[in-house]
Coordinates of C-alpha atoms in Angstrom, one line a residue:
Chain A
M25 CA -49.8 18.2 94.1
A26 CA -47.8 16.7 91.6
Q27 CA -46.2 13.5 92.6
E28 CA -43.3 11.4 91.1
A29 CA -43.5 8.3 92.0
S30 CA -40.3 6.5 93.6
S31 CA -38.3 4.5 91.2
S32 CA -36.8 2.1 93.1
T33 CA -38.5 0.6 97.0
S34 CA -34.7 0.4 98.0
S35 CA -33.3 3.7 97.8
K36 CA -34.6 6.2 100.4
T37 CA -36.2 9.4 98.9
I38 CA -36.6 12.4 100.2
S39 CA -40.2 14.6 99.4
L40 CA -39.5 17.9 98.5
K41 CA -42.0 20.9 98.6
T42 CA -41.4 23.8 96.0
G43 CA -42.9 27.2 97.6
D44 CA -45.4 26.8 95.0
G45 CA -46.7 23.9 96.7
E46 CA -45.4 20.7 94.7
I47 CA -43.8 18.2 95.9
F48 CA -41.0 16.1 94.1
E49 CA -39.5 13.4 95.0
I50 CA -35.5 12.6 94.9
E51 CA -33.1 10.2 96.2
A52 CA -31.7 10.6 99.3
S53 CA -28.0 10.5 98.1
A54 CA -28.6 13.5 95.5
A55 CA -30.3 15.4 98.6
K56 CA -26.8 14.9 100.5
Q57 CA -25.3 17.0 97.3
M58 CA -27.4 19.9 98.3
K59 CA -26.5 21.2 101.6
T60 CA -29.2 23.0 102.7
V61 CA -31.9 20.1 101.9
Q62 CA -29.7 18.2 103.9
R63 CA -29.3 20.2 106.9
L64 CA -33.6 20.6 106.8
I65 CA -33.3 16.6 106.5
D66 CA -31.4 16.6 109.8
D67 CA -33.1 18.9 111.6
L68 CA -36.7 17.7 110.3
G69 CA -35.6 13.4 109.6
D70 CA -36.0 12.2 106.2
D71 CA -39.5 11.0 106.4
I72 CA -41.3 14.6 107.0
T73 CA -41.6 16.6 103.2
I74 CA -38.9 19.3 103.4
P75 CA -40.1 23.0 102.8
L76 CA -38.7 24.5 100.2
H77 CA -39.9 28.2 100.2
N78 CA -37.8 29.8 97.9
V79 CA -37.7 27.4 95.6
F80 CA -40.3 26.6 92.8
S81 CA -42.1 23.9 90.7
K82 CA -40.4 25.6 87.3
E83 CA -36.8 25.5 88.6
L84 CA -36.8 21.8 90.8
P85 CA -37.2 19.6 88.8
K86 CA -34.4 20.7 86.8
I87 CA -32.0 20.4 89.6
I88 CA -33.1 17.1 90.6
E89 CA -32.2 16.1 87.1
Y90 CA -28.7 17.6 87.5
Y91 CA -28.0 15.5 90.7
K92 CA -29.6 12.8 89.2
K93 CA -26.9 12.6 87.1
D94 CA -24.5 13.6 89.0
I95 CA -24.6 10.4 91.5
T96 CA -24.5 7.9 88.7
G97 CA -21.2 10.0 87.9
E98 CA -22.6 10.7 84.5
I99 CA -22.1 14.6 83.8
T100 CA -20.4 15.4 81.0
K101 CA -19.6 18.5 79.3
D102 CA -22.0 17.4 76.8
F103 CA -24.7 16.9 79.5
E104 CA -23.9 20.5 81.3
A105 CA -24.2 22.0 77.3
E106 CA -27.6 20.2 76.5
F107 CA -28.7 21.3 80.3
V108 CA -28.6 24.9 79.7
K109 CA -29.0 25.0 75.3
D110 CA -32.4 25.5 75.5
L111 CA -32.3 28.0 79.0
N112 CA -32.4 31.6 78.3
D113 CA -30.5 34.3 80.6
D114 CA -33.2 34.7 83.2
E115 CA -34.0 31.3 83.2
V116 CA -30.1 30.8 84.1
K117 CA -30.6 33.2 86.9
V118 CA -33.8 31.3 88.5
L119 CA -31.8 28.0 88.5
F120 CA -28.5 29.8 89.9
L121 CA -30.0 31.6 92.6
A122 CA -32.0 28.2 93.3
A123 CA -28.7 26.6 93.9
N124 CA -27.0 29.3 95.7
Y125 CA -30.1 28.7 98.9
L126 CA -29.8 25.2 98.2
D127 CA -26.3 25.3 99.0
A128 CA -25.6 22.5 95.8
N129 CA -22.0 23.6 95.6
K130 CA -21.6 21.5 91.8
L131 CA -24.5 23.2 89.8
F132 CA -23.5 26.3 91.1
E133 CA -20.0 26.4 90.2
F134 CA -21.5 24.8 86.6
L135 CA -24.1 27.6 86.1
S136 CA -21.8 30.8 87.5
Q137 CA -19.1 29.7 84.6
N138 CA -22.3 29.8 82.0
I139 CA -23.7 32.7 83.3
A140 CA -20.2 34.4 82.5
D141 CA -19.9 32.4 79.3
R142 CA -23.6 34.1 78.7
L143 CA -22.3 37.7 79.6
E144 CA -18.7 38.0 78.1
S145 CA -20.6 39.5 75.0
K146 CA -23.4 41.4 76.2
S147 CA -22.9 45.8 77.4
V148 CA -22.0 46.7 80.6
E149 CA -25.9 48.1 80.3
Y150 CA -27.1 44.4 80.1
V151 CA -25.2 43.3 82.9
R152 CA -26.2 46.0 84.9
K153 CA -30.1 45.1 84.6
Y154 CA -29.2 41.6 84.5
F155 CA -28.1 41.9 88.3
G156 CA -30.0 44.5 89.0
V157 CA -27.2 46.7 89.4
E158 CA -28.0 50.1 89.5
N159 CA -25.5 52.6 87.8
D160 CA -23.9 54.6 90.4
F161 CA -21.2 56.3 88.1
T162 CA -22.0 60.3 86.3
P163 CA -21.8 59.8 82.7
E164 CA -18.0 61.8 82.7
E165 CA -17.1 59.1 85.5
E166 CA -18.1 56.3 82.9
S167 CA -17.1 57.7 79.3
K168 CA -13.7 58.6 81.6
L169 CA -13.7 54.8 82.9
R170 CA -14.6 53.7 78.9
E171 CA -11.9 55.7 78.1
E172 CA -8.8 54.2 80.2
R173 CA -10.2 50.6 79.7
A174 CA -10.7 51.4 75.7
W175 CA -8.6 48.4 74.6
S176 CA -10.6 46.2 76.6
F177 CA -13.8 47.4 74.4
R178 CA -12.1 47.6 71.2
G179 CA -13.0 45.4 68.4
I180 CA -15.7 44.1 70.5
K181 CA -19.4 44.3 69.3
E182 CA -21.7 44.1 72.3
D183 CA -25.0 42.5 72.1
E184 CA -27.8 44.1 73.3
Chain B
M135 CA -34.7 46.7 76.6
E136 CA -37.7 45.8 78.7
G137 CA -37.2 44.4 81.5
L138 CA -38.1 40.8 82.5
A139 CA -40.8 39.7 84.9
M140 CA -38.3 37.4 87.3
L141 CA -39.1 35.4 90.1
K142 CA -36.1 36.8 93.2
Y143 CA -35.3 34.9 95.9
L144 CA -35.2 35.5 99.8
I145 CA -32.2 34.1 100.7
S146 CA -33.4 33.6 104.0
Q147 CA -31.8 31.7 107.3
L148 CA -33.2 28.4 108.1
H149 CA -34.8 29.2 110.8
Q150 CA -36.7 31.7 109.3
L151 CA -38.7 28.6 107.5
F152 CA -40.6 28.0 110.3
H153 CA -41.6 30.7 111.0
D154 CA -42.7 32.0 107.6
S155 CA -46.6 30.9 106.5
S156 CA -46.8 28.6 104.0
S157 CA -47.9 29.6 100.5
I158 CA -47.2 33.7 101.0
L159 CA -43.4 34.8 100.7
L160 CA -43.4 37.7 102.2
Q161 CA -41.1 40.6 100.6
Q162 CA -38.5 41.4 103.0
Q163 CA -36.8 44.4 103.2
Q164 CA -33.1 43.7 101.8
P165 CA -31.3 44.3 105.0
S166 CA -28.4 46.7 105.1
L167 CA -24.8 44.7 103.6
P168 CA -22.2 44.7 106.2
T169 CA -19.1 46.6 105.1
T170 CA -16.6 45.1 103.3
I171 CA -13.4 44.8 105.6
F172 CA -10.2 45.4 104.0
L173 CA -7.2 43.2 105.5
H174 CA -4.8 45.6 103.9
P175 CA -4.7 48.5 101.8
P176 CA -5.8 48.1 98.9
P177 CA -3.6 47.7 96.0
P178 CA -3.2 50.6 93.8
T179 CA -5.5 49.3 90.4
T180 CA -6.1 52.2 88.2
T181 CA -5.2 50.8 85.0
R182 CA -5.3 53.5 82.1
W183 CA -4.9 52.1 78.9
T184 CA -5.0 53.8 76.2
S185 CA -3.8 53.4 72.8
F186 CA -0.6 55.2 72.5
D187 CA 1.4 55.7 69.2
S188 CA 4.2 53.6 67.4
E189 CA 7.4 55.1 66.2
E190 CA 9.8 54.0 63.5
D191 CA 13.1 52.3 65.0
S192 CA 15.7 50.7 63.2
S193 CA 15.4 46.8 64.1
V194 CA 17.5 45.3 66.1
D195 CA 18.2 41.6 66.2
D196 CA 18.6 40.6 69.8
C197 CA 16.9 42.4 72.7
C198 CA 20.0 42.2 75.0
D199 CA 21.3 44.0 72.3
L200 CA 18.3 47.0 72.5
V201 CA 20.1 50.3 71.8
M202 CA 18.7 52.8 74.6
A203 CA 16.0 54.7 72.8
A204 CA 16.4 56.3 75.7
G205 CA 16.4 59.5 74.0
K206 CA 13.4 59.2 73.0
S207 CA 11.0 60.1 75.5
H208 CA 7.0 59.6 75.9
S209 CA 4.5 61.0 77.7
F210 CA 3.3 59.0 80.1
R211 CA 0.2 59.3 82.7
I212 CA 1.6 58.3 85.9
S213 CA -0.8 55.7 87.6
E214 CA -2.4 57.7 90.2
P215 CA -3.0 56.5 93.6
L216 CA -6.2 54.4 94.9
K217 CA -8.9 55.9 96.2
P218 CA -10.2 53.9 98.8
P219 CA -12.8 51.6 97.5
P220 CA -16.6 52.7 98.7
A221 CA -17.9 51.0 101.4
K222 CA -20.7 48.6 100.1
K223 CA -23.9 50.2 99.6
P224 CA -27.1 48.9 100.6
R225 CA -29.1 47.9 97.8
K226 CA -32.3 49.7 97.4
D227 CA -35.5 47.4 97.6
R228 CA -36.1 46.9 94.3
S229 CA -39.8 46.2 94.0
R230 CA -41.3 47.2 90.2
G231 CA -44.5 46.9 91.1
K232 CA -45.0 44.0 88.9
S233 CA -45.2 41.4 91.5
L234 CA -47.7 39.0 90.1
G235 CA -47.3 38.7 86.7
R236 CA -46.6 36.9 83.9
S237 CA -42.9 36.1 83.3
C238 CA -41.6 35.7 79.6
S239 CA -41.4 31.7 80.0
S240 CA -44.4 29.8 79.7
E241 CA -45.2 28.9 83.1
V242 CA -46.6 31.5 85.2
M243 CA -44.9 31.9 88.7
E244 CA -47.6 32.2 91.9
Q245 CA -45.9 34.8 93.7
E246 CA -42.9 36.9 92.5
I247 CA -40.5 38.3 95.0
W248 CA -38.8 41.3 93.6
K249 CA -35.4 41.0 95.5
D250 CA -32.3 42.4 95.4
F251 CA -29.3 39.8 93.8
P252 CA -27.3 38.9 96.7
E253 CA -23.9 40.7 96.4
D254 CA -21.6 37.8 96.4
L255 CA -23.5 36.1 94.0
F256 CA -22.1 37.8 91.3
E257 CA -18.3 37.6 92.4
A258 CA -18.9 33.9 91.6
V259 CA -19.9 34.8 88.3
I260 CA -17.5 37.8 87.8
A261 CA -14.8 35.6 88.5
R262 CA -15.1 33.7 85.2
L263 CA -15.3 36.5 83.0
P264 CA -12.5 36.7 80.3
I265 CA -9.7 38.9 81.7
A266 CA -11.1 41.9 79.0
A267 CA -15.0 41.0 79.8
F268 CA -13.9 42.0 83.7
F269 CA -12.5 45.4 82.7
R270 CA -15.3 45.9 80.6
F271 CA -17.6 45.7 83.4
R272 CA -16.1 47.3 85.9
S273 CA -17.9 49.9 84.5
V274 CA -21.2 48.5 85.7
C275 CA -20.9 50.3 89.3
R276 CA -18.7 51.5 91.7
Q277 CA -18.7 48.3 93.7
W278 CA -17.8 46.5 90.7
D279 CA -14.9 48.6 90.2
S280 CA -13.1 48.1 93.4
L281 CA -13.4 44.5 93.0
L282 CA -10.0 44.0 92.8
A283 CA -9.0 45.1 96.4
S284 CA -11.9 42.7 97.5
Q285 CA -10.8 39.3 99.6
S286 CA -13.9 37.8 98.4
F287 CA -13.2 38.2 94.8
S288 CA -9.3 37.2 95.3
Q289 CA -11.0 34.0 96.7
H290 CA -13.5 33.3 94.2
C291 CA -10.5 34.3 91.7
A292 CA -8.7 31.5 93.3
Q293 CA -10.8 29.1 92.9
V294 CA -11.3 29.6 88.8
P295 CA -8.6 27.0 87.1
Q296 CA -6.4 29.1 84.7
E297 CA -6.5 29.5 81.5
N298 CA -3.4 29.9 78.9
P299 CA -1.2 32.3 79.5
W300 CA -0.5 35.9 77.7
F301 CA 2.3 37.4 76.6
Y302 CA 4.1 40.0 77.9
T303 CA 6.0 41.5 75.2
I304 CA 8.7 44.8 74.7
T305 CA 8.5 45.3 70.7
H306 CA 11.6 47.3 69.2
E307 CA 9.3 49.8 68.1
N308 CA 8.1 51.3 72.0
V309 CA 11.0 49.7 74.4
N310 CA 9.0 51.9 76.9
S311 CA 5.8 49.7 77.3
G312 CA 4.5 46.4 76.9
A313 CA 2.4 44.5 74.3
M314 CA 0.2 41.9 75.7
Y315 CA -1.1 39.2 73.9
D316 CA -4.3 37.4 74.9
P317 CA -3.9 33.6 73.1
S318 CA -7.7 32.8 73.9
L319 CA -8.7 36.0 72.1
K320 CA -6.2 35.9 70.0
K321 CA -5.7 39.5 70.5
W322 CA -3.2 42.2 70.7
H323 CA -3.5 44.6 74.0
H324 CA -2.1 47.8 74.3
P325 CA -1.1 49.4 77.6
S326 CA -0.6 53.4 77.1
I327 CA 1.5 53.5 80.4
S328 CA 4.1 51.4 81.3
P329 CA 3.8 49.5 84.8
L330 CA 7.5 50.6 84.8
P331 CA 9.4 53.3 85.8
T332 CA 9.5 55.0 82.2
K333 CA 13.0 56.6 82.4
L334 CA 14.2 53.3 82.6
I335 CA 14.2 50.1 79.9
V336 CA 13.7 46.9 81.8
L337 CA 13.1 43.7 80.6
P338 CA 11.2 41.2 81.2
V339 CA 13.1 37.6 82.4
A340 CA 10.6 35.6 84.6
S341 CA 7.5 35.2 86.0
A342 CA 4.9 33.1 88.3
G343 CA 1.4 33.5 89.6
G344 CA 0.2 36.3 87.4
L345 CA 3.1 38.6 88.4
V346 CA 6.2 39.5 85.9
C347 CA 9.7 40.1 87.0
F348 CA 11.7 43.0 85.2
L349 CA 15.3 43.5 85.4
D350 CA 16.6 46.7 84.1
I351 CA 18.6 46.9 80.9
G352 CA 21.9 47.2 83.5
H353 CA 21.3 44.3 85.1
R354 CA 21.0 46.7 88.3
N355 CA 17.6 46.4 89.7
F356 CA 14.8 44.6 89.5
Y357 CA 11.0 45.3 89.4
V358 CA 7.9 43.3 89.9
C359 CA 4.7 43.8 88.5
N360 CA 1.4 42.9 87.7
P361 CA 0.7 43.8 84.1
L362 CA -3.7 43.9 84.2
T363 CA -3.5 46.1 87.6
Q364 CA -0.4 47.6 87.7
S365 CA 0.7 46.7 90.9
F366 CA 3.8 47.4 90.9
K367 CA 7.4 47.3 93.4
E368 CA 11.1 47.8 92.6
L369 CA 12.9 45.1 95.1
P370 CA 15.3 46.2 97.7
A371 CA 19.0 46.9 96.1
R372 CA 20.9 43.6 95.4
S373 CA 24.3 42.9 97.3
V374 CA 26.9 43.0 94.7
K375 CA 29.3 45.3 93.6
V376 CA 29.7 44.3 89.6
W377 CA 26.6 44.3 87.4
S378 CA 27.4 41.2 85.4
R379 CA 24.2 39.4 83.4
V380 CA 22.6 37.2 85.3
A381 CA 20.0 34.0 84.5
V382 CA 16.4 34.6 86.7
G383 CA 14.1 32.5 87.8
M384 CA 11.1 33.4 90.0
T385 CA 8.5 30.7 91.7
V386 CA 5.8 31.5 94.4
N387 CA 5.2 29.8 97.4
G388 CA 2.4 27.3 97.6
N389 CA -0.3 28.1 94.6
S390 CA -0.3 31.7 94.0
A391 CA 1.7 34.7 94.5
G392 CA -1.3 35.4 97.7
S393 CA 1.7 33.4 99.5
G394 CA 4.2 35.3 98.4
Y395 CA 7.4 34.5 96.0
K396 CA 10.7 34.1 95.5
I397 CA 13.4 35.5 92.8
L398 CA 16.9 33.9 92.1
W399 CA 19.4 35.2 89.9
V400 CA 22.5 33.8 89.3
G401 CA 26.0 34.6 87.2
C402 CA 28.4 32.7 85.8
N403 CA 31.0 33.2 88.8
G404 CA 28.7 31.2 90.9
E405 CA 27.2 34.0 92.3
Y406 CA 23.6 33.8 93.5
E407 CA 21.1 35.2 95.4
V408 CA 17.6 34.8 96.5
Y409 CA 14.6 37.2 97.6
D410 CA 11.9 36.1 99.3
S411 CA 8.6 38.3 99.0
V412 CA 7.7 38.2 102.6
K413 CA 10.8 39.2 104.1
N414 CA 11.4 41.9 101.5
S415 CA 14.3 41.1 101.2
W416 CA 17.9 39.7 99.4
N417 CA 19.4 36.5 101.1
R418 CA 22.5 34.7 100.3
P419 CA 21.7 31.2 101.0
G420 CA 25.1 29.3 100.8
N421 CA 27.8 28.6 97.9
I422 CA 26.9 26.9 95.1
P423 CA 28.6 23.3 95.7
G424 CA 31.7 22.0 94.1
S425 CA 29.6 19.4 91.9
V426 CA 28.6 22.8 89.9
K427 CA 31.3 23.0 87.4
L428 CA 31.8 26.7 87.5
P429 CA 32.4 29.1 85.5
L430 CA 28.6 28.8 84.4
S431 CA 27.9 29.6 80.7
L432 CA 24.6 30.0 81.1
N433 CA 22.1 30.3 78.4
F434 CA 20.7 33.7 79.0
R435 CA 18.2 33.4 75.8
S436 CA 16.8 30.7 77.4
Q437 CA 14.6 31.7 80.2
A438 CA 14.4 29.5 84.0
V439 CA 11.6 27.0 84.0
A440 CA 9.9 26.3 87.3
I441 CA 8.7 23.0 88.8
D442 CA 7.3 23.7 92.4
S443 CA 9.8 24.9 93.9
T444 CA 13.0 24.2 92.1
L445 CA 14.3 26.5 88.7
Y446 CA 16.4 25.0 86.5
F447 CA 18.4 26.9 83.9
M448 CA 20.4 26.5 80.8
R449 CA 24.6 26.0 80.7
S450 CA 27.0 24.9 78.2
D451 CA 30.4 23.8 79.1
P452 CA 29.3 21.2 80.0
E453 CA 26.1 20.7 78.3
G454 CA 23.6 20.1 80.3
V455 CA 21.2 21.8 83.1
V456 CA 21.5 23.5 86.5
S457 CA 18.8 23.4 89.2
Y458 CA 18.3 25.2 92.5
D459 CA 15.4 23.9 94.9
V460 CA 14.3 27.1 96.5
A461 CA 12.8 24.7 99.5
T462 CA 16.2 23.0 100.0
R463 CA 18.5 25.5 99.2
V464 CA 20.5 23.0 97.2
W465 CA 21.9 23.0 93.6
K466 CA 22.2 20.3 91.0
Q467 CA 24.1 19.8 87.9
Y468 CA 22.9 17.5 85.3
I469 CA 25.5 16.9 82.1
I470 CA 22.6 17.0 78.8
P471 CA 24.1 16.8 75.7
A472 CA 22.6 18.9 73.3
P473 CA 20.9 18.4 69.8
L474 CA 22.9 18.5 67.0
H475 CA 23.3 21.5 64.8
L476 CA 21.2 23.4 67.2
T477 CA 21.1 27.0 67.7
D478 CA 18.5 29.5 69.2
H479 CA 17.4 26.9 72.4
T480 CA 15.1 27.4 75.2
L481 CA 14.1 25.5 77.9
A482 CA 10.4 25.0 78.2
E483 CA 8.2 22.7 80.7
Y484 CA 4.7 21.6 80.4
D485 CA 2.9 19.3 83.1
G486 CA 6.6 18.6 85.1
Q487 CA 8.3 17.5 82.1
I488 CA 11.2 19.8 81.0
M489 CA 11.5 20.6 77.2
L490 CA 13.7 22.0 74.7
V491 CA 13.0 24.7 72.0
G492 CA 15.1 25.5 69.3
L493 CA 16.1 26.0 65.5
L494 CA 17.4 22.8 63.6
T495 CA 19.6 24.0 60.5
K496 CA 20.8 21.5 58.5
N497 CA 21.9 22.1 55.1
A498 CA 20.2 25.2 54.5
A499 CA 16.9 24.0 56.2
T500 CA 16.0 25.4 59.0
C501 CA 13.2 24.1 61.4
V502 CA 12.0 24.5 64.7
C503 CA 11.8 21.6 67.1
I504 CA 10.6 20.4 70.5
W505 CA 12.3 17.6 72.3
E506 CA 11.5 16.3 76.0
L507 CA 14.0 15.4 78.7
Q508 CA 14.4 12.3 79.6
K509 CA 14.5 11.6 82.9
M510 CA 16.6 8.0 83.1
T511 CA 18.7 9.0 80.5
L512 CA 19.3 12.2 80.7
L513 CA 19.2 12.8 76.9
W514 CA 16.8 15.1 74.7
K515 CA 13.9 12.7 72.4
E516 CA 12.4 15.1 69.8
V517 CA 9.1 14.9 70.0
D518 CA 7.4 17.2 67.4
R519 CA 8.1 19.5 64.6
M520 CA 6.8 22.8 63.2
P521 CA 5.0 21.7 60.2
N522 CA 7.1 21.6 57.0
I523 CA 5.4 24.3 55.1
W524 CA 6.4 26.7 57.4
C525 CA 9.5 25.7 58.0
L526 CA 9.9 26.4 54.3
D527 CA 9.9 29.9 54.4
F528 CA 12.9 30.0 56.4
Y529 CA 14.6 27.5 53.7
G530 CA 18.1 29.3 52.9
K531 CA 17.8 32.4 55.4
H532 CA 19.3 32.9 58.4
V533 CA 16.8 32.8 61.4
R534 CA 16.3 33.8 64.5
M535 CA 14.7 32.8 67.4
T536 CA 13.1 33.9 70.3
C537 CA 11.5 31.5 72.3
L538 CA 8.7 33.8 75.0
G539 CA 6.9 31.9 77.8
N540 CA 8.2 28.1 78.7
K541 CA 4.8 27.2 80.2
G542 CA 2.9 25.1 78.6
L543 CA 2.2 27.7 75.5
L544 CA 4.8 28.9 73.9
M545 CA 5.2 32.0 71.4
L546 CA 7.9 32.0 69.1
S547 CA 8.9 34.9 67.3
L548 CA 11.1 33.6 63.9
R549 CA 12.8 36.2 62.4
S550 CA 14.8 36.6 59.3
K551 CA 16.3 39.9 57.7
Q552 CA 12.4 40.2 55.7
M553 CA 10.6 38.3 57.5
N554 CA 9.3 38.3 61.2
R555 CA 6.9 35.7 62.3
L556 CA 4.9 34.9 65.5
V557 CA 3.9 31.4 66.2
T558 CA 2.2 30.1 69.1
Y559 CA 2.9 26.1 69.8
N560 CA 0.6 24.4 72.7
I561 CA 2.6 21.5 74.2
A562 CA 0.0 19.6 75.4
R563 CA -1.7 19.7 72.2
K564 CA 0.8 19.5 70.0
E565 CA -0.6 22.7 68.2
W566 CA 1.0 25.2 66.2
L567 CA -1.0 28.6 65.2
K568 CA 0.1 31.7 63.9
V569 CA 0.0 34.7 65.7
P570 CA -2.2 37.7 64.2
G571 CA 0.7 40.7 64.1
C572 CA 1.1 42.8 66.9
V573 CA -0.6 46.1 65.5
V574 CA -1.1 49.3 67.7
P575 CA -4.4 50.9 68.0
H576 CA -4.5 53.3 64.6
G577 CA -1.6 51.6 63.7
K578 CA -0.5 49.7 60.5
K579 CA 2.7 48.5 60.8
R580 CA 3.5 45.2 62.5
Q581 CA 5.4 45.7 65.5
W582 CA 8.9 43.5 66.1
I583 CA 8.8 41.7 69.2
A584 CA 11.8 41.6 71.1
C585 CA 11.3 39.6 73.7
G586 CA 9.2 38.9 76.6
T587 CA 7.6 36.3 78.6
A588 CA 4.1 34.8 79.5
F589 CA 2.3 35.4 82.3
Y590 CA -0.7 33.7 83.8
P591 CA -3.0 36.4 83.8
C592 CA -4.3 36.7 87.8
L593 CA -6.4 39.8 88.4
T594 CA -5.7 40.0 92.4
A595 CA -1.9 38.9 92.4
V596 CA 0.2 42.0 94.4
A597 CA 3.6 42.5 93.2

């Protein structure tokens, strides 16, 4: 059971337990930014380890890192760029879903924009796979739509 | 492309957490999703944009002198009425049998849950895509194709800060349909059908909230449309008997076209009317007060500028600006001497600051200048000029300039006998950029921009 030591004894920290059983500490002020966590704290009290069944040990530290910066007002464009720099599209998606579950609005909006930026140059098929969406157009319908919207495809070289 | 094993999350109600057994996450059947409820009939959003052939035409200087290529008839496909968007279909549960596997990334999840991506989450992402990408990805599936009619999607779009405006232009070569310039991609887009009645020649005169207002060449009828979705409305007839030239301004109520918009026309004799989209009617709120000198020598080449609920028009004799506040219904006049040797001037605006753009010609040298209005002194103060090296191209030549767009980002069309330059100017950054020539698909000849207006692309603005 991994446990990060609280940085200071004076600021209140909350213990969060991930779906895979690891425990992480977060400052109460950062926990406030995640409405789901805050609601759980309101219901369960802040002395109990808050269970987050749908967030895992891979994502939570990253999310905690984001909100640590947020409460000190240090989130800049550079920080955000650095934050996602080494993440692949799927890792960003996992973080995005976690941010949604945690109702962490600022992170959610930032990641929505980042995903939109990543998908902008991708193919229609990639986007389908990414969101787990099935193509319910017939081939004829699809080619007709493409033809009608040819202007939006013009000059675009779609990444796989 | 190989599907990647990935973690899917249950978005579950909070109280379920108390009932889950601790470490095993149960795979749950996706509950059937609520049908989207449409609060008003979806607007026609069928968009058909394909290439069209340019035609040779003799170029004319001023868009108001456009001799009607009315004789030319192009065949256009007429927008189909929209089929009602399908109700949201429940997503099939996607269990791939790879529930316990290694993801491509280095760490291994203890459990992996397959779950359908929660549907409203993708709307948050799609609303942040650039416009062209959005139209491409409408081909992803039927639901994405009908997002334009979705209330929740509109709300997401409203939360996304507006970027640069696009420019809707009419070219000399094809007066029946517009060419649109997207400054963030530096690309021209060419719709194959006009969002407007094809038999009429209409000119864009104003824009607000993602909608463009058009007036037909005879100054009779107004039309409003969203150039992206072709949502279109012909405004009711005005109550004038004589179709004289008018200046037009447009504002939105609130922050977006969602709360409605107002259009004002004013003529030189002081006649004016205001259209309210909420009531769908024209109204004459009164008379221009005596403090505003009549006749109004309106500068018809200058677009009106809107700052909050006030519209500003350029006039001469005396030189200056007249304003009308659509909320308080008050007219005001400001006497502002024009800079010397100024031609082809128009009003612009940035961040609540009124600007002036025009050509300064002195001793055969012509330059594009930008002025800011000093509110305390009511004088124009020069704040920027086009780079000298570009101005040299116009030395000794007779140049005409048209300013398209008047808010934040301007497009300037500079024309002399042999030359046709397009330039954008970003007021905030004081940045001058060349615009690639407007060439139709499969064409080679650069089109001449007759007139146009800027508009902030808004997928969900409805006329």
